[in-house]
Amino acid sequence: MAASNIATRSLPTRDVVVETFREEAAAWLFVVKTLIAFFLTGWIAMRLELPSPSTAMLTTIIVANRQSGMVLAKSFYRAIGTLAGAVVAVGIVAFFPQQRDLFLLVLSLWIGVCAGGATLYRNFKSYAFVLGGYTAAIVAIPVIENPLGVFDSATARISEVLLGLLVSAAVSDVVFPSRMRDVLRRTARDQFAHFVAFIRDSTGGAIPREAMEKAHLRFVRNAVMLEDLRSSVIFEDAEARARSNHLRLFNQRFMATSTTFHSVHHLINRLQRARRDTAASTLIRLYAPIGRALDAPIEAGAAARVLLPRLATARDDMRASAPALRASLDDAQDLRDFDTGATLLLRFVDELHDYVDAAATLQAPRVIAGSAERVRFDRGNDFLGAGIATARTTLTMLVLGAFWIASAWPMGASAMLLATVFAGLFASTPNPSRVTWIVMLGYLSGMTAAFVCEFFVLTQLDGYGLMVAGVTPFLAVGLVMMMTPSLASYGLGWAMGFAYVLALKNLQTYDPAHFINDAIAQVIGLGAAAISFLVIPPAIGSAWLRRRQLARLRAQVALAAEAPLPGLRHRFESVNHDLVSQVVAQTQPGSADSRTLIAWALAVHETGRALIELRHDMSRQGVPSTLRPYLEAALRTLARFYENPDATGYLLARDAVATAIASVGEHEGTSYLLDHLHLVRMALLDGESVLAAYMPDVPLAKEVAHAS
């Protein structure tokens, strides 16, 4: 692999100063826009005489984000969750108007289900679940003594939340908007440019295993990041919505091409390690036209269509030169290796051409909506982990509800509301107990600031304009901290605690006793959420969940071997990438867990994709009935081995693949199957892969930690 020598040099002082000021300006612009949304929402809510303007104002803080697309995405899903929660709250009150125990039991269960649902998503869809639980609580709990008021309560809460969402979206989109579509375009172009450059630089030979692993992680992050950005930008930009399916297709082709790319270089690496230099060098010569085709002045923003005719020519050259290169070999094993590699390379150049074609379509001035193949990005969710979050949150709500009933605590509703918010909001974070404690400290600070503001500042002021002047310095402190990465959680707690306990309304009441009692209840609710994360630890970030995710990743080979073929390639690639990205986010880079994950991911990608292609060829061209049992046995034993890897399963899989290869050799007209089987067998015999742990008399590779 050709290495690029990039000189490391310091940025000029002027550039550092400019970049610093740019970052500071962006942070303060966020603060100003959030303050505008906060106070404009409050003014409108008071003019409309909504019962709780502070609910609408708090909404603007929760959905605040630098990027307009992010605000719109959060607002959209928050609106869905609000409407769903209000409907459920009305239903719960209607079914249990006089039965407080059953009322709290069903409400707690609903809140728990919403918290569990929030853990299944790693984008703003989780907000819909969080708000579904929270809204049900804020609608139903205040009317527990007056069931007939539930409809008015639901109408008021929906009006307040939707007002906050609409104002936040309008301010974010009108006042110096920062467009996510620009980030999305830059990300897609960078992905294309870096991938093309990596392929071009790799055509000179094998890629070291460490470089391959780093490249694989980068490709995984790029694919998942692009899908997350796409799912947010469609709310911001009509053109992004029109290109949404084209972008999904572009991403799916990127994943498929990168998987085949890894298989090509794993094969070349294995041949060189086995001293089969003739076959390896012949494949590198067959590979060469791709490098020449990509050797064009393509920058991140340049049109991909420049590469299309060059790749088409390279593909024709490779197909024309393959017979002559094969004829230059006389060893039977070299011929078999070359045939396997040539099949991979021709598939790779086809997929690379399709990927570049998708990039060219995206870079075109106009695209026709609906003209691209419809594909999906499937996620690798763990429903047992979501079940743990459901159980934890339900139990927390039941304990608080039981204490409320038993003690007749007047502020019990406030405690339950805060516990509902934070139990759902942080259920999907890797270390929710730590985050919740930090937020709680910020919340306490925010409530202290609210006490000073309400009883020492606002009592001296009259009118909405002066109220804005009095509140702004206190709230701005929290918003500034939200823009500081090391203080973001603390700042969120400060801003939410300040806005929630201040509870601005048309007729502001100044009752220190009620203020302190309400603050105590809110702290107890927050503390209950934090304690619940300690009593029932979350699955996210735990070694238990990583083992489950690794098992799910290995089970992808069974999916490739046994699942229905329609849409299987897309499903296999997207779930693989999502699972790897989850575990990478939860492991220390360079740790044994991280290396194990990468090693298994490479093995799963290569073997699973080979099995999918084998099954497609079996389906398209048909297989003699006498041969099919051997192929099905190979598929079955490979699936079982990857699901539960052990030495016995390894031997069964290795022997089943060898038997299938021998059986194919006895049937004329089925040689097209050998390439896939031979690739799988080479992967099984790779002494440097994670499978080395299960080989007889083969020591574990240095860089691979064993995990069962």
XYZ file of C-alpha atoms in Angstrom:
708
model
C 0.000 0.000 0.000
C 1.330 3.394 -0.900
C 1.596 5.666 2.056
C 0.900 9.356 1.849
C 3.510 11.543 3.489
C 1.657 14.424 5.080
C 3.783 17.015 6.743
C 2.552 18.100 10.134
C 2.720 21.810 10.601
C 1.252 24.273 13.016
C -1.530 26.575 11.965
C -0.527 30.245 11.701
C -1.413 32.344 14.742
C -3.876 34.374 12.683
C -5.774 31.213 11.652
C -5.900 30.025 15.259
C -7.327 33.372 16.389
C -9.889 33.417 13.556
C -10.978 29.849 14.305
C -11.272 30.630 18.021
C -13.430 33.676 17.360
C -15.551 31.662 14.929
C -16.208 29.020 17.590
C -16.976 31.662 20.203
C -19.317 33.475 17.813
C -21.168 30.218 17.070
C -21.550 29.498 20.798
C -22.891 32.972 21.574
C -25.194 32.855 18.560
C -26.690 29.666 20.030
C -27.170 31.441 23.377
C -28.840 34.461 21.766
C -31.148 32.341 19.569
C -32.186 30.177 22.523
C -32.910 33.257 24.640
C -35.000 34.758 21.824
C -36.985 31.525 21.481
C -37.380 31.224 25.267
C -38.726 34.720 25.860
C -40.762 34.927 22.645
C -42.461 31.670 23.570
C -43.184 32.969 27.064
C -44.628 36.224 25.722
C -46.941 34.417 23.280
C -48.005 31.892 25.917
C -48.886 34.694 28.331
C -50.748 36.632 25.661
C -52.742 33.474 24.889
C -53.248 32.985 28.647
C -52.026 29.393 28.582
C -52.126 27.794 32.062
C -48.385 27.026 32.251
C -46.193 29.239 30.035
C -43.127 27.775 31.748
C -43.824 24.394 30.092
C -43.652 26.014 26.661
C -40.518 27.955 27.652
C -38.795 24.844 29.006
C -39.486 23.122 25.692
C -37.312 25.664 23.876
C -34.360 24.717 26.088
C -34.818 20.981 25.634
C -34.849 21.202 21.813
C -32.119 23.851 21.582
C -29.315 23.009 19.149
C -26.801 24.870 17.024
C -28.061 23.285 13.806
C -31.483 24.167 12.393
C -32.037 20.648 11.106
C -31.405 19.199 14.555
C -33.965 21.563 16.107
C -36.546 20.634 13.484
C -35.877 16.909 13.889
C -36.101 17.083 17.694
C -39.244 19.216 17.407
C -40.905 16.782 15.002
C -40.351 13.749 17.196
C -41.131 15.710 20.356
C -44.473 16.707 18.819
C -45.248 13.065 17.994
C -44.365 11.995 21.523
C -46.433 14.802 23.028
C -49.540 13.878 21.053
C -49.135 10.157 21.788
C -48.559 10.793 25.487
C -51.595 13.051 25.750
C -53.829 10.455 24.077
C -52.553 7.706 26.407
C -53.029 9.948 29.454
C -56.655 10.593 28.541
C -57.178 6.856 28.090
C -55.574 5.973 31.446
C -57.673 8.537 33.318
C -60.828 7.402 31.491
C -60.258 3.739 32.453
C -59.186 4.354 36.056
C -60.828 7.596 37.232
C -61.425 6.453 40.827
C -58.740 3.758 41.180
C -55.525 5.490 42.119
C -53.518 2.285 42.554
C -54.359 0.959 39.092
C -53.964 4.455 37.665
C -50.384 4.723 38.926
C -49.593 1.114 37.952
C -50.658 1.569 34.329
C -49.085 5.025 34.090
C -45.787 3.683 35.491
C -45.848 0.825 33.008
C -46.433 3.236 30.113
C -43.586 5.487 31.262
C -41.325 2.423 31.549
C -42.214 1.246 28.039
C -41.404 4.715 26.698
C -38.033 4.734 28.499
C -37.247 1.315 27.015
C -38.244 2.500 23.551
C -35.907 5.481 23.885
C -32.927 3.117 24.226
C -33.653 1.497 20.847
C -32.730 4.607 18.876
C -29.517 6.581 18.625
C -31.054 9.639 17.002
C -33.907 12.009 17.754
C -36.551 9.293 17.458
C -35.721 8.528 21.081
C -37.234 11.923 21.990
C -40.638 10.723 20.817
C -40.530 7.942 23.410
C -39.200 10.192 26.176
C -41.943 12.738 25.504
C -44.585 10.039 25.227
C -43.891 9.079 28.841
C -43.312 12.571 30.156
C -46.418 14.050 28.534
C -48.639 11.279 29.871
C -47.331 12.122 33.343
C -47.769 15.894 33.117
C -51.277 15.472 31.692
C -52.575 12.734 33.980
C -50.895 13.300 37.376
C -52.201 16.863 38.042
C -55.817 15.713 37.480
C -55.631 12.587 39.621
C -58.096 14.229 42.047
C -60.209 15.709 39.234
C -60.540 13.149 36.389
C -63.020 15.335 34.520
C -60.264 17.890 33.948
C -58.066 15.518 31.939
C -59.199 16.822 28.539
C -58.456 20.424 29.513
C -55.100 19.320 30.916
C -54.228 17.448 27.715
C -55.256 20.372 25.534
C -53.211 22.813 27.603
C -50.065 20.645 27.634
C -50.265 19.977 23.896
C -50.759 23.689 23.208
C -47.822 24.681 25.406
C -45.383 22.108 24.042
C -46.336 22.690 20.404
C -46.014 26.447 20.891
C -42.473 25.983 22.228
C -41.613 23.702 19.315
C -43.021 26.053 16.680
C -41.234 29.111 18.065
C -37.931 27.233 18.441
C -38.163 25.931 14.887
C -39.019 29.379 13.505
C -36.222 31.167 15.381
C -33.671 28.492 14.472
C -34.673 28.637 10.811
C -34.860 32.427 10.493
C -32.250 33.963 12.812
C -28.825 33.282 11.246
C -29.671 29.639 10.493
C -26.915 27.048 10.565
C -27.879 24.437 7.994
C -27.331 20.724 8.598
C -27.531 20.161 4.854
C -24.089 21.745 4.501
C -22.688 19.300 7.076
C -24.390 16.409 5.280
C -22.997 17.396 1.886
C -19.525 17.853 3.297
C -19.704 14.487 5.071
C -20.859 12.668 1.919
C -18.161 14.305 -0.216
C -15.449 13.591 2.338
C -16.557 9.982 2.576
C -16.347 9.663 -1.195
C -12.990 11.416 -1.540
C -11.315 9.512 1.322
C -12.623 6.125 0.196
C -11.545 6.664 -3.406
C -8.103 7.839 -2.256
C -7.715 4.824 0.028
C -8.583 2.417 -2.790
C -6.231 4.208 -5.191
C -3.342 4.044 -2.732
C -3.944 0.348 -2.004
C -3.594 -0.996 -5.532
C 0.144 -1.495 -5.188
C -0.212 -4.569 -2.981
C -1.378 -5.832 0.384
C -2.565 -3.627 3.225
C -1.153 -4.290 6.748
C -3.769 -5.785 9.058
C -3.594 -2.831 11.453
C -4.261 -0.406 8.602
C -7.155 -2.589 7.444
C -8.707 -2.562 10.910
C -8.408 1.219 11.196
C -9.897 1.628 7.726
C -12.785 -0.669 8.648
C -13.598 1.385 11.750
C -13.469 4.590 9.733
C -15.780 3.147 7.079
C -18.224 1.982 9.773
C -18.297 5.406 11.442
C -18.761 7.135 8.087
C -21.708 4.935 7.119
C -23.565 5.308 10.427
C -22.844 9.043 10.688
C -24.167 9.628 7.182
C -27.422 7.793 7.965
C -27.894 9.741 11.221
C -27.327 13.040 9.433
C -29.682 12.069 6.610
C -32.464 11.227 9.067
C -32.186 14.728 10.590
C -31.622 16.868 7.493
C -34.815 15.688 5.776
C -36.741 17.901 8.229
C -34.773 20.981 7.269
C -34.480 20.993 3.517
C -36.844 20.082 0.661
C -33.924 19.191 -1.597
C -32.516 16.862 1.062
C -35.891 15.114 1.237
C -35.873 14.668 -2.531
C -32.368 13.191 -2.383
C -33.003 11.118 0.743
C -33.390 7.748 -0.972
C -30.483 8.484 -3.323
C -28.360 9.161 -0.248
C -29.440 5.887 1.328
C -28.534 4.051 -1.869
C -25.169 5.852 -1.963
C -24.508 4.745 1.621
C -25.582 1.148 1.007
C -23.310 0.914 -2.036
C -20.481 2.342 0.030
C -20.945 -0.392 2.646
C -21.142 -3.160 0.026
C -18.061 -1.873 -1.819
C -16.013 -1.508 1.364
C -16.877 -5.087 2.404
C -15.722 -6.516 -0.936
C -12.644 -4.278 -0.777
C -11.699 -5.835 2.561
C -12.240 -9.338 1.171
C -9.927 -8.603 -1.783
C -7.098 -7.447 0.448
C -7.572 -10.195 3.012
C -7.156 -12.656 0.141
C -3.994 -10.956 -1.153
C -2.574 -10.782 2.395
C -3.202 -14.494 2.935
C -1.581 -15.450 -0.347
C 1.523 -13.425 0.478
C 1.762 -14.874 3.980
C 1.458 -18.376 2.496
C 4.329 -17.585 0.072
C 2.004 -17.908 -2.893
C 3.575 -14.851 -4.447
C 2.807 -15.790 -8.053
C -0.952 -15.819 -7.493
C -0.772 -12.671 -5.346
C 1.296 -10.698 -7.858
C -0.962 -11.797 -10.725
C -4.031 -10.538 -8.841
C -2.275 -7.241 -8.135
C -1.627 -6.896 -11.873
C -5.330 -7.575 -12.516
C -6.151 -4.946 -9.873
C -3.875 -2.280 -11.440
C -6.418 -0.712 -13.882
C -8.549 0.385 -10.903
C -5.649 2.411 -9.498
C -5.050 4.055 -12.865
C -8.751 4.843 -13.251
C -8.875 6.524 -9.848
C -5.677 8.493 -10.446
C -7.581 11.635 -11.345
C -7.670 15.103 -9.709
C -10.737 14.313 -7.592
C -11.189 16.564 -4.586
C -13.900 16.412 -1.940
C -16.275 18.624 -3.898
C -15.443 17.599 -7.461
C -17.912 15.756 -9.665
C -17.760 11.976 -9.367
C -18.880 11.624 -12.974
C -15.267 12.236 -14.042
C -14.440 8.763 -12.724
C -17.329 6.864 -14.315
C -15.918 6.434 -17.846
C -12.477 5.699 -16.409
C -13.898 2.937 -14.196
C -15.909 1.519 -17.096
C -12.690 1.335 -19.119
C -10.867 -0.275 -16.195
C -13.599 -2.883 -15.868
C -13.348 -3.733 -19.563
C -9.547 -3.930 -19.320
C -9.756 -6.261 -16.325
C -12.204 -8.585 -18.044
C -10.051 -8.611 -21.173
C -6.786 -9.238 -19.330
C -8.092 -11.879 -16.898
C -7.824 -14.841 -19.378
C -4.250 -13.944 -20.377
C -3.185 -13.533 -16.749
C -4.779 -16.849 -15.876
C -3.016 -18.549 -18.793
C 0.317 -17.386 -17.379
C -0.214 -19.654 -14.352
C 0.465 -23.394 -14.470
C 0.104 -24.482 -10.831
C -3.358 -25.848 -9.994
C -3.456 -24.097 -6.619
C -2.382 -20.811 -8.200
C -5.180 -21.167 -10.718
C -7.716 -21.789 -7.968
C -6.469 -18.779 -5.989
C -6.481 -16.589 -9.076
C -10.046 -17.604 -10.005
C -11.247 -16.756 -6.495
C -9.453 -13.418 -6.509
C -10.549 -12.537 -10.036
C -14.196 -13.140 -9.145
C -13.802 -10.874 -6.122
C -12.026 -8.165 -8.095
C -14.600 -8.135 -10.883
C -17.366 -7.911 -8.303
C -15.455 -5.135 -6.577
C -15.038 -3.045 -9.730
C -18.752 -3.454 -10.512
C -19.709 -2.320 -7.011
C -17.197 0.533 -7.105
C -18.672 1.710 -10.409
C -22.175 1.618 -8.888
C -20.959 3.538 -5.834
C -19.323 6.244 -7.959
C -22.463 6.389 -10.101
C -24.548 6.996 -6.951
C -22.101 9.747 -5.923
C -22.391 11.353 -9.362
C -26.188 11.312 -9.085
C -26.020 13.025 -5.705
C -23.657 15.685 -7.055
C -25.946 16.426 -10.001
C -27.809 19.771 -9.844
C -31.172 17.997 -9.842
C -32.413 14.538 -8.980
C -35.773 12.976 -9.693
C -37.505 11.960 -6.472
C -38.321 8.252 -6.490
C -35.867 7.444 -9.279
C -33.465 5.533 -7.013
C -33.794 1.975 -5.794
C -35.551 1.973 -2.411
C -33.327 0.634 0.372
C -33.384 0.678 4.166
C -30.769 1.143 6.848
C -31.682 -1.492 9.443
C -30.511 -1.110 13.031
C -29.062 -3.737 15.353
C -31.214 -3.061 18.414
C -31.118 -5.131 21.592
C -34.643 -5.558 22.930
C -33.526 -7.253 26.141
C -31.538 -4.130 27.028
C -34.645 -2.056 26.313
C -36.569 -4.402 28.606
C -34.139 -3.623 31.438
C -34.749 0.107 30.940
C -38.504 -0.534 30.954
C -38.319 -2.523 34.198
C -36.065 0.042 35.898
C -38.235 3.044 35.036
C -41.492 1.262 35.848
C -40.139 0.232 39.254
C -38.921 3.773 39.979
C -42.328 5.248 39.150
C -44.106 2.608 41.246
C -41.910 3.303 44.266
C -42.458 7.048 44.003
C -46.190 6.525 43.411
C -46.499 4.213 46.408
C -44.670 6.727 48.602
C -46.937 9.489 47.311
C -50.074 7.494 48.131
C -48.855 6.300 51.526
C -47.615 9.701 52.694
C -50.241 11.878 51.005
C -47.298 14.090 50.040
C -48.646 17.270 48.404
C -45.560 17.634 46.145
C -45.441 13.978 45.059
C -46.613 14.897 41.567
C -43.613 17.171 41.031
C -41.188 14.437 42.121
C -42.772 11.907 39.743
C -42.645 14.347 36.831
C -38.911 14.993 37.234
C -38.156 11.299 37.689
C -40.123 10.597 34.492
C -38.145 13.134 32.470
C -34.675 12.038 33.509
C -35.340 8.296 33.677
C -36.262 8.428 30.002
C -33.879 11.155 28.881
C -30.702 9.402 30.072
C -31.751 5.758 29.668
C -29.838 5.546 26.378
C -26.547 7.076 27.588
C -23.548 4.799 28.270
C -23.122 6.005 31.891
C -26.534 7.366 32.933
C -25.935 7.344 36.693
C -22.898 9.641 36.329
C -24.672 11.893 33.804
C -27.765 12.114 35.999
C -25.714 13.085 39.078
C -23.916 15.783 37.077
C -27.213 17.082 35.720
C -28.655 17.014 39.237
C -25.799 19.161 40.515
C -26.443 21.581 37.677
C -30.155 21.435 38.450
C -29.490 22.349 42.093
C -27.331 25.270 40.972
C -30.021 26.377 38.542
C -32.693 26.234 41.245
C -30.478 28.299 43.555
C -30.066 30.859 40.803
C -33.845 30.788 40.253
C -34.420 31.506 43.961
C -32.134 34.538 43.812
C -33.698 35.697 40.548
C -37.309 35.281 41.707
C -37.129 36.734 45.203
C -34.337 39.296 44.883
C -34.537 40.444 41.251
C -38.027 39.923 39.800
C -39.710 41.374 42.899
C -37.998 44.673 42.040
C -39.107 44.678 38.387
C -42.394 45.279 36.580
C -43.379 44.385 33.019
C -42.274 41.734 30.551
C -39.332 43.724 29.196
C -37.755 44.186 32.606
C -38.480 40.554 33.431
C -36.460 39.558 30.348
C -33.598 41.769 31.492
C -33.691 40.245 34.966
C -33.843 36.600 33.872
C -31.373 36.706 30.966
C -28.087 36.827 32.936
C -29.067 33.795 35.036
C -30.317 31.662 32.144
C -27.420 32.640 29.875
C -24.960 31.083 32.345
C -26.511 27.655 31.815
C -26.734 28.064 28.032
C -23.062 29.033 27.792
C -22.103 25.952 29.794
C -24.210 23.818 27.443
C -21.877 24.920 24.634
C -18.782 23.863 26.613
C -18.210 20.108 26.055
C -16.851 19.481 29.562
C -19.779 21.345 31.179
C -22.607 20.450 28.787
C -24.489 18.110 31.156
C -24.065 20.506 34.080
C -25.254 23.400 31.905
C -28.318 21.443 30.754
C -29.224 20.788 34.374
C -28.702 24.458 35.269
C -30.904 25.722 32.428
C -33.669 23.163 33.034
C -33.632 23.624 36.818
C -33.723 27.399 36.491
C -36.561 27.462 33.950
C -38.630 24.699 35.560
C -38.615 25.910 39.155
C -38.921 29.600 38.212
C -42.276 28.700 36.603
C -42.952 32.062 34.951
C -46.618 32.875 34.357
C -48.955 35.805 33.887
C -49.597 36.320 37.582
C -46.289 35.459 39.161
C -46.608 34.373 42.773
C -43.821 34.856 45.279
C -44.204 32.114 47.872
C -40.844 31.019 49.308
C -42.353 28.068 51.196
C -43.963 26.630 48.047
C -40.792 27.336 46.053
C -38.614 25.410 48.518
C -41.078 22.517 48.800
C -41.302 22.253 45.020
C -37.503 22.378 44.712
C -37.116 19.596 47.299
C -39.638 17.440 45.426
C -37.809 17.970 42.156
C -34.468 17.042 43.705
C -36.030 13.884 45.164
C -37.381 12.985 41.711
C -33.968 13.537 40.157
C -32.298 11.570 42.924
C -34.751 8.711 42.444
C -33.846 8.548 38.745
C -30.124 8.562 39.563
C -30.504 5.878 42.249
C -32.531 3.712 39.878
C -29.583 3.658 37.476
C -27.388 2.414 40.341
C -29.838 -0.203 41.614
C -30.632 -1.570 38.140
C -27.578 -0.712 36.016
C -28.305 0.041 32.366
C -27.339 -2.424 29.685
C -25.769 0.262 27.516
C -22.010 0.354 28.009
C -21.948 -2.835 30.092
C -19.756 -5.856 29.396
C -22.932 -7.951 29.377
C -24.436 -5.939 26.521
C -21.147 -5.932 24.594
C -21.130 -9.726 24.764
C -24.704 -9.785 23.505
C -23.881 -7.364 20.698
C -20.850 -9.419 19.723
C -23.044 -12.532 19.689
C -25.560 -10.668 17.542
C -22.766 -9.653 15.181
C -21.608 -13.262 14.827
C -25.227 -14.323 14.276
C -25.173 -12.174 11.136
C -23.416 -15.102 9.434
C -26.469 -17.242 10.225
C -28.607 -14.471 8.748
C -26.488 -14.534 5.590
C -26.726 -18.340 5.407
C -30.436 -18.809 6.112
C -32.520 -15.615 5.756
C -34.669 -14.961 2.662
C -32.562 -13.489 -0.148
C -34.666 -10.423 -1.147
C -33.048 -7.356 0.457
C -30.570 -9.524 2.358
C -27.418 -7.701 1.160
C -28.686 -4.332 2.391
C -29.942 -5.752 5.674
C -26.705 -7.627 6.326
C -24.478 -4.609 5.654
C -26.496 -2.017 7.573
C -27.045 -4.146 10.698
C -23.340 -5.104 10.725
C -22.236 -1.489 10.551
C -24.730 -0.368 13.185
C -23.706 -3.127 15.612
C -20.019 -2.379 15.184
C -20.587 1.346 15.694
C -22.515 0.665 18.924
C -19.816 -1.509 20.441
C -17.013 0.816 19.295
C -18.777 3.707 21.044
C -18.883 1.680 24.265
C -15.302 0.321 24.316
C -11.932 1.903 24.951
C -9.990 2.350 21.687
C -7.114 -0.119 21.509
C -8.481 -2.266 24.339
C -8.833 -6.060 24.164
C -12.605 -5.670 23.730
C -12.094 -3.249 20.864
C -9.582 -5.499 19.075
C -11.840 -8.517 19.533
C -14.761 -6.623 18.059
C -12.794 -5.488 15.015
C -11.413 -8.970 14.417
C -14.857 -10.567 14.587
C -16.377 -7.793 12.446
C -13.850 -8.422 9.658
C -14.476 -12.190 9.794
C -18.255 -11.772 9.830
C -18.246 -9.286 6.960
C -16.090 -11.463 4.750
C -17.741 -14.817 5.437
C -21.301 -13.498 5.527
C -20.971 -11.646 2.258
C -19.404 -14.706 0.577
C -22.336 -16.844 1.725
C -24.864 -14.326 0.401
C -23.171 -14.310 -3.001
C -23.014 -18.127 -2.960
C -26.737 -18.353 -2.249
C -27.545 -15.835 -4.960
C -25.572 -17.894 -7.497
C -27.302 -21.057 -6.308
C -30.667 -19.356 -6.771
C -29.931 -17.820 -10.168
C -28.240 -20.730 -11.914
C -29.656 -23.737 -10.123
C -27.799 -26.559 -8.410
C -27.984 -30.316 -9.090
C -30.091 -32.096 -6.493
C -27.176 -34.376 -5.611
C -24.957 -31.389 -4.831
C -27.421 -29.264 -2.854
C -27.206 -31.285 0.430
C -23.446 -30.657 0.640
C -23.861 -26.917 0.053
C -26.696 -26.674 2.559
C -24.626 -28.600 5.107
C -21.777 -26.117 4.658
C -24.137 -23.161 5.108
C -25.743 -24.737 8.164
C -22.519 -25.677 9.964
C -20.995 -22.247 9.312
C -24.098 -20.591 10.742
C -23.997 -22.756 13.883
C -20.264 -22.238 14.358
C -20.499 -18.439 14.230
C -23.507 -18.458 16.572
C -21.661 -20.572 19.173
C -17.962 -20.708 18.274
C -15.948 -23.562 19.704
C -13.244 -25.972 18.506
C -15.724 -28.728 17.631
C -17.924 -26.390 15.627
C -14.875 -25.047 13.844
C -13.804 -28.510 12.708
C -17.326 -29.331 11.553
C -17.535 -26.095 9.547
C -14.082 -26.530 8.041
C -14.800 -30.111 7.003
C -18.261 -29.271 5.647
C -16.793 -26.528 3.440
C -14.034 -28.876 2.239
C -16.617 -31.538 1.429
C -18.747 -29.021 -0.483
C -15.686 -27.944 -2.495
C -14.866 -31.564 -3.362
C -18.490 -32.237 -4.332
C -18.649 -29.177 -6.603
C -15.481 -30.396 -8.316
C -17.284 -33.625 -9.222
C -20.161 -31.835 -10.983
C -19.699 -30.196 -14.349
C -21.049 -26.693 -14.859
C -20.935 -25.712 -11.174
C -17.432 -24.243 -10.986
C -18.949 -20.792 -10.412
C -19.676 -21.932 -6.842
C -16.048 -22.769 -6.100
C -14.906 -19.154 -5.869
C -17.229 -18.390 -2.930
C -16.475 -21.679 -1.157
C -12.734 -21.286 -1.632
C -12.875 -17.757 -0.161
C -14.769 -19.057 2.886
C -12.257 -21.876 3.338
C -9.312 -19.473 3.169
C -10.979 -17.313 5.838
C -11.455 -20.394 8.029
C -7.773 -21.317 7.672
C -6.425 -17.799 8.333
C -4.071 -18.211 11.292
C -4.022 -14.435 11.959
C -7.792 -14.062 12.180
C -9.983 -14.354 15.263
C -10.815 -17.905 14.171
C -7.268 -18.980 15.045
C -8.470 -19.458 18.628
C -10.499 -22.475 17.519
C -7.949 -24.104 15.221
C -6.201 -27.240 16.447
C -2.562 -26.646 17.415
C -2.611 -23.028 16.235
C -1.589 -20.337 18.791
C -3.816 -17.330 19.273
C -2.824 -14.386 17.099
C -1.016 -11.652 19.034
C -3.417 -8.860 18.236
C -6.651 -10.782 18.755
C -8.149 -11.312 22.186
C -10.261 -14.426 22.565
C -13.964 -13.927 23.220
C -16.616 -16.606 23.136
